[in-house]
């Protein structure tokens, strides 16, 4: 969590961007990302210099010439407005584009961190300084210079706060998934630090970054957990030491075909302490993935977390033919689920947000996909979300699919979420009612019974009542309903009996009321 002062500083800077003519929130985040990148390059160079002073061989980022040293944050941050703008636009930002071309054979911690920065440089090829207002630029540099970037958790919180200001939806059904929904999905899947985690349509890398925060929370000792002056709890992840190399370079994978999103997500991961995440340019549904990422395209990932775009349809000729072999359709929401099934390892698990239409659509493709999920895999749970969860982006009803690749389904666990801690209108103001903690608790209770091979009678005793928010439905019943997975198909509603007075009693009440009205009218007439 950020301190109140840091939030105020960011809010003031955001207002300056707005009054300075930059009103697109993604552009604001992108411009701040460039400045963060420039400062972090200088911080990395200072680490390398300290290492060199101890006699180690290091790979330096900046040329040792006077012009090269002027590219460093500490040497240009105090330039005046016009000189600062010219220097950033003509010298510093063009230097970003060269970062992806630098070789790096240093396998030390500093060298691997440099490799992560170099990878981000690949997505800085078209970086441009859009802050034309000199006072806004000076304020942005001053604010970034004040941020506590030496703490990975604080860096991640800074970026999370910036991303929370995204309030616009993309034309292809892209929008930011609320962090409390992401956190719930991660808790339901419970990734391990030895696993590989992927988001095939990563956007700003919210699922990946929040997974890193989940690992820090889960693997922090009492000594590695501390509270700041604002009573915010911070987790160091000090018990992750033996897994750090895997986490930094092999654990996290994100794919997207929007270079702006790739820049933002790469920086997001770096600021969350993952120095070399695999944030890659690729349309996950395109047939080009077979040539570009043949290993990752099939049987590769342990965990997939996603809220893929589910608006519109694709050109079938450009879709991965193996995905079409799972489900023949043009609808992106169906194709993404099919792709995720292919990309998972046998035994790999996923939590995926889908529109409700996936659950009950009557087309052959809809039924084919649901049948494959149930008959050829383990569809373990469906969490039905209220329709206002993604406002103000969209009011569409959605659900979270929880499934494991391989095996066959015995029963499906349902949970009907009625409240998520926020109002279900466009304002999304905080509310006390919140079912998400109960979703996680009940899911863990259900999974414990399943993993213990509990008798059907035991599971039925805990989750057989379909009038409750959490209940389980046998596979046979679902198959008999053409694999319809809509929660309303199986949830039983208890109607309270309404009792009415007898007609003669109602007529008597009406006559008495009529008499009172007539008496009042006569009294009024007497006053005239």
PDB file of C-alpha atoms in Angstrom, residues 338-478:
ATOM      1  CA  UNK A 338      -9.695 -23.657 -26.301  1.00  0.00           C
ATOM      2  CA  UNK A 339      -6.211 -22.110 -26.583  1.00  0.00           C
ATOM      3  CA  UNK A 340      -5.807 -22.145 -22.794  1.00  0.00           C
ATOM      4  CA  UNK A 341      -6.710 -25.843 -22.707  1.00  0.00           C
ATOM      5  CA  UNK A 342      -4.004 -26.553 -25.278  1.00  0.00           C
ATOM      6  CA  UNK A 343      -1.356 -24.374 -23.598  1.00  0.00           C
ATOM      7  CA  UNK A 344      -1.751 -26.006 -20.174  1.00  0.00           C
ATOM      8  CA  UNK A 345       0.318 -28.996 -19.138  1.00  0.00           C
ATOM      9  CA  UNK A 346      -1.556 -32.165 -18.278  1.00  0.00           C
ATOM     10  CA  UNK A 347      -2.688 -31.432 -14.729  1.00  0.00           C
ATOM     11  CA  UNK A 348      -2.276 -27.686 -15.245  1.00  0.00           C
ATOM     12  CA  UNK A 349      -5.034 -25.496 -13.878  1.00  0.00           C
ATOM     13  CA  UNK A 350      -6.711 -22.289 -14.954  1.00  0.00           C
ATOM     14  CA  UNK A 351      -8.994 -19.530 -13.730  1.00  0.00           C
ATOM     15  CA  UNK A 352     -10.557 -17.710 -16.675  1.00  0.00           C
ATOM     16  CA  UNK A 353     -13.232 -15.018 -16.834  1.00  0.00           C
ATOM     17  CA  UNK A 354     -15.835 -15.634 -19.547  1.00  0.00           C
ATOM     18  CA  UNK A 355     -19.129 -13.961 -20.472  1.00  0.00           C
ATOM     19  CA  UNK A 356     -22.216 -15.841 -19.335  1.00  0.00           C
ATOM     20  CA  UNK A 357     -23.004 -16.752 -22.935  1.00  0.00           C
ATOM     21  CA  UNK A 358     -20.173 -19.290 -22.853  1.00  0.00           C
ATOM     22  CA  UNK A 359     -22.043 -21.114 -20.087  1.00  0.00           C
ATOM     23  CA  UNK A 360     -25.403 -21.520 -21.804  1.00  0.00           C
ATOM     24  CA  UNK A 361     -24.952 -20.680 -25.515  1.00  0.00           C
ATOM     25  CA  UNK A 362     -26.873 -23.127 -27.683  1.00  0.00           C
ATOM     26  CA  UNK A 363     -24.663 -23.134 -30.791  1.00  0.00           C
ATOM     27  CA  UNK A 364     -22.715 -26.262 -31.710  1.00  0.00           C
ATOM     28  CA  UNK A 365     -19.451 -24.511 -30.830  1.00  0.00           C
ATOM     29  CA  UNK A 366     -20.679 -23.542 -27.356  1.00  0.00           C
ATOM     30  CA  UNK A 367     -21.903 -27.053 -26.591  1.00  0.00           C
ATOM     31  CA  UNK A 368     -18.777 -28.624 -28.084  1.00  0.00           C
ATOM     32  CA  UNK A 369     -16.477 -26.553 -25.849  1.00  0.00           C
ATOM     33  CA  UNK A 370     -18.499 -27.219 -22.690  1.00  0.00           C
ATOM     34  CA  UNK A 371     -18.616 -30.932 -23.471  1.00  0.00           C
ATOM     35  CA  UNK A 372     -14.840 -30.970 -23.955  1.00  0.00           C
ATOM     36  CA  UNK A 373     -14.325 -29.168 -20.641  1.00  0.00           C
ATOM     37  CA  UNK A 374     -16.465 -31.698 -18.791  1.00  0.00           C
ATOM     38  CA  UNK A 375     -15.760 -34.986 -20.581  1.00  0.00           C
ATOM     39  CA  UNK A 376     -12.058 -34.551 -21.416  1.00  0.00           C
ATOM     40  CA  UNK A 377     -10.968 -32.303 -18.546  1.00  0.00           C
ATOM     41  CA  UNK A 378     -11.880 -31.503 -14.969  1.00  0.00           C
ATOM     42  CA  UNK A 379     -14.208 -28.524 -14.865  1.00  0.00           C
ATOM     43  CA  UNK A 380     -14.088 -28.024 -11.135  1.00  0.00           C
ATOM     44  CA  UNK A 381     -15.820 -24.761 -10.374  1.00  0.00           C
ATOM     45  CA  UNK A 382     -17.859 -21.859 -11.724  1.00  0.00           C
ATOM     46  CA  UNK A 383     -18.037 -18.598  -9.809  1.00  0.00           C
ATOM     47  CA  UNK A 384     -20.926 -16.487 -11.089  1.00  0.00           C
ATOM     48  CA  UNK A 385     -20.145 -12.756 -10.830  1.00  0.00           C
ATOM     49  CA  UNK A 386     -22.756  -9.977 -10.617  1.00  0.00           C
ATOM     50  CA  UNK A 387     -23.251  -7.966 -13.803  1.00  0.00           C
ATOM     51  CA  UNK A 388     -21.842  -4.726 -12.384  1.00  0.00           C
ATOM     52  CA  UNK A 389     -18.362  -6.044 -11.570  1.00  0.00           C
ATOM     53  CA  UNK A 390     -16.798  -4.552 -14.714  1.00  0.00           C
ATOM     54  CA  UNK A 391     -18.592  -1.223 -14.687  1.00  0.00           C
ATOM     55  CA  UNK A 392     -18.009   1.424 -15.912  1.00  0.00           C
ATOM     56  CA  UNK A 393     -16.391  -0.549 -18.734  1.00  0.00           C
ATOM     57  CA  UNK A 394     -19.286  -2.917 -19.370  1.00  0.00           C
ATOM     58  CA  UNK A 395     -22.374  -4.298 -17.672  1.00  0.00           C
ATOM     59  CA  UNK A 396     -22.087  -7.795 -19.118  1.00  0.00           C
ATOM     60  CA  UNK A 397     -22.621 -10.746 -16.778  1.00  0.00           C
ATOM     61  CA  UNK A 398     -19.545 -12.932 -16.362  1.00  0.00           C
ATOM     62  CA  UNK A 399     -18.282 -15.996 -14.531  1.00  0.00           C
ATOM     63  CA  UNK A 400     -14.931 -17.476 -13.523  1.00  0.00           C
ATOM     64  CA  UNK A 401     -14.206 -20.941 -14.924  1.00  0.00           C
ATOM     65  CA  UNK A 402     -11.936 -23.083 -12.731  1.00  0.00           C
ATOM     66  CA  UNK A 403     -10.608 -26.163 -14.529  1.00  0.00           C
ATOM     67  CA  UNK A 404      -7.727 -28.618 -14.701  1.00  0.00           C
ATOM     68  CA  UNK A 405      -6.453 -30.085 -17.958  1.00  0.00           C
ATOM     69  CA  UNK A 406      -7.006 -33.817 -18.372  1.00  0.00           C
ATOM     70  CA  UNK A 407      -9.083 -36.397 -16.561  1.00  0.00           C
ATOM     71  CA  UNK A 408     -12.853 -36.152 -16.441  1.00  0.00           C
ATOM     72  CA  UNK A 409     -15.364 -34.174 -14.412  1.00  0.00           C
ATOM     73  CA  UNK A 410     -17.308 -35.819 -11.575  1.00  0.00           C
ATOM     74  CA  UNK A 411     -19.214 -32.766 -10.394  1.00  0.00           C
ATOM     75  CA  UNK A 412     -19.073 -28.971 -10.767  1.00  0.00           C
ATOM     76  CA  UNK A 413     -18.966 -26.605  -7.799  1.00  0.00           C
ATOM     77  CA  UNK A 414     -20.964 -23.367  -8.188  1.00  0.00           C
ATOM     78  CA  UNK A 415     -20.928 -20.140  -6.206  1.00  0.00           C
ATOM     79  CA  UNK A 416     -23.395 -17.316  -6.769  1.00  0.00           C
ATOM     80  CA  UNK A 417     -21.615 -14.047  -5.910  1.00  0.00           C
ATOM     81  CA  UNK A 418     -24.161 -11.380  -4.996  1.00  0.00           C
ATOM     82  CA  UNK A 419     -21.738  -8.673  -3.813  1.00  0.00           C
ATOM     83  CA  UNK A 420     -18.023  -8.034  -4.370  1.00  0.00           C
ATOM     84  CA  UNK A 421     -17.413  -5.234  -1.893  1.00  0.00           C
ATOM     85  CA  UNK A 422     -18.392  -2.401  -4.255  1.00  0.00           C
ATOM     86  CA  UNK A 423     -21.636  -0.929  -5.536  1.00  0.00           C
ATOM     87  CA  UNK A 424     -22.745  -2.445  -8.836  1.00  0.00           C
ATOM     88  CA  UNK A 425     -23.260   0.899 -10.590  1.00  0.00           C
ATOM     89  CA  UNK A 426     -20.844   3.026 -12.618  1.00  0.00           C
ATOM     90  CA  UNK A 427     -19.428   4.677  -9.468  1.00  0.00           C
ATOM     91  CA  UNK A 428     -18.324   1.381  -7.861  1.00  0.00           C
ATOM     92  CA  UNK A 429     -18.124   2.865  -4.382  1.00  0.00           C
ATOM     93  CA  UNK A 430     -16.916   0.588  -1.527  1.00  0.00           C
ATOM     94  CA  UNK A 431     -19.618  -1.409   0.285  1.00  0.00           C
ATOM     95  CA  UNK A 432     -19.590  -3.678   3.330  1.00  0.00           C
ATOM     96  CA  UNK A 433     -21.251  -6.611   1.549  1.00  0.00           C
ATOM     97  CA  UNK A 434     -18.548  -8.805   0.015  1.00  0.00           C
ATOM     98  CA  UNK A 435     -18.895 -12.494  -0.860  1.00  0.00           C
ATOM     99  CA  UNK A 436     -15.351 -12.968  -2.202  1.00  0.00           C
ATOM    100  CA  UNK A 437     -13.721 -14.025   1.115  1.00  0.00           C
ATOM    101  CA  UNK A 438     -16.516 -16.577   1.515  1.00  0.00           C
ATOM    102  CA  UNK A 439     -15.983 -17.804  -2.066  1.00  0.00           C
ATOM    103  CA  UNK A 440     -12.337 -18.577  -1.247  1.00  0.00           C
ATOM    104  CA  UNK A 441     -13.174 -20.199   2.093  1.00  0.00           C
ATOM    105  CA  UNK A 442     -15.934 -22.402   0.667  1.00  0.00           C
ATOM    106  CA  UNK A 443     -13.793 -23.358  -2.351  1.00  0.00           C
ATOM    107  CA  UNK A 444     -10.953 -24.439  -0.090  1.00  0.00           C
ATOM    108  CA  UNK A 445     -13.423 -26.444   1.992  1.00  0.00           C
ATOM    109  CA  UNK A 446     -14.755 -28.143  -1.144  1.00  0.00           C
ATOM    110  CA  UNK A 447     -11.278 -28.867  -2.553  1.00  0.00           C
ATOM    111  CA  UNK A 448     -10.189 -30.365   0.774  1.00  0.00           C
ATOM    112  CA  UNK A 449     -13.076 -32.837   0.569  1.00  0.00           C
ATOM    113  CA  UNK A 450     -12.261 -33.699  -3.047  1.00  0.00           C
ATOM    114  CA  UNK A 451      -8.541 -34.197  -2.398  1.00  0.00           C
ATOM    115  CA  UNK A 452      -9.360 -36.387   0.616  1.00  0.00           C
ATOM    116  CA  UNK A 453     -11.558 -38.590  -1.625  1.00  0.00           C
ATOM    117  CA  UNK A 454     -14.521 -37.905   0.649  1.00  0.00           C
ATOM    118  CA  UNK A 455     -17.645 -39.987   0.103  1.00  0.00           C
ATOM    119  CA  UNK A 456     -20.377 -38.509  -2.079  1.00  0.00           C
ATOM    120  CA  UNK A 457     -22.628 -38.408   0.973  1.00  0.00           C
ATOM    121  CA  UNK A 458     -20.112 -36.213   2.780  1.00  0.00           C
ATOM    122  CA  UNK A 459     -19.789 -33.810  -0.159  1.00  0.00           C
ATOM    123  CA  UNK A 460     -23.573 -33.759  -0.584  1.00  0.00           C
ATOM    124  CA  UNK A 461     -24.013 -32.921   3.088  1.00  0.00           C
ATOM    125  CA  UNK A 462     -21.746 -29.875   2.702  1.00  0.00           C
ATOM    126  CA  UNK A 463     -22.665 -28.762  -0.832  1.00  0.00           C
ATOM    127  CA  UNK A 464     -25.862 -30.556  -1.821  1.00  0.00           C
ATOM    128  CA  UNK A 465     -28.300 -27.791  -0.895  1.00  0.00           C
ATOM    129  CA  UNK A 466     -28.917 -25.882  -4.126  1.00  0.00           C
ATOM    130  CA  UNK A 467     -30.759 -23.097  -2.336  1.00  0.00           C
ATOM    131  CA  UNK A 468     -27.401 -21.929  -0.909  1.00  0.00           C
ATOM    132  CA  UNK A 469     -24.857 -19.686  -2.655  1.00  0.00           C
ATOM    133  CA  UNK A 470     -22.343 -22.582  -2.822  1.00  0.00           C
ATOM    134  CA  UNK A 471     -23.440 -25.972  -4.105  1.00  0.00           C
ATOM    135  CA  UNK A 472     -22.230 -28.843  -6.289  1.00  0.00           C
ATOM    136  CA  UNK A 473     -23.962 -30.451  -9.278  1.00  0.00           C
ATOM    137  CA  UNK A 474     -23.270 -33.969 -10.528  1.00  0.00           C
ATOM    138  CA  UNK A 475     -21.863 -34.381 -14.035  1.00  0.00           C
ATOM    139  CA  UNK A 476     -24.788 -36.579 -15.109  1.00  0.00           C
ATOM    140  CA  UNK A 477     -27.273 -33.795 -14.380  1.00  0.00           C
ATOM    141  CA  UNK A 478     -25.198 -31.288 -16.373  1.00  0.00           C
TER     142      UNK A 478
END
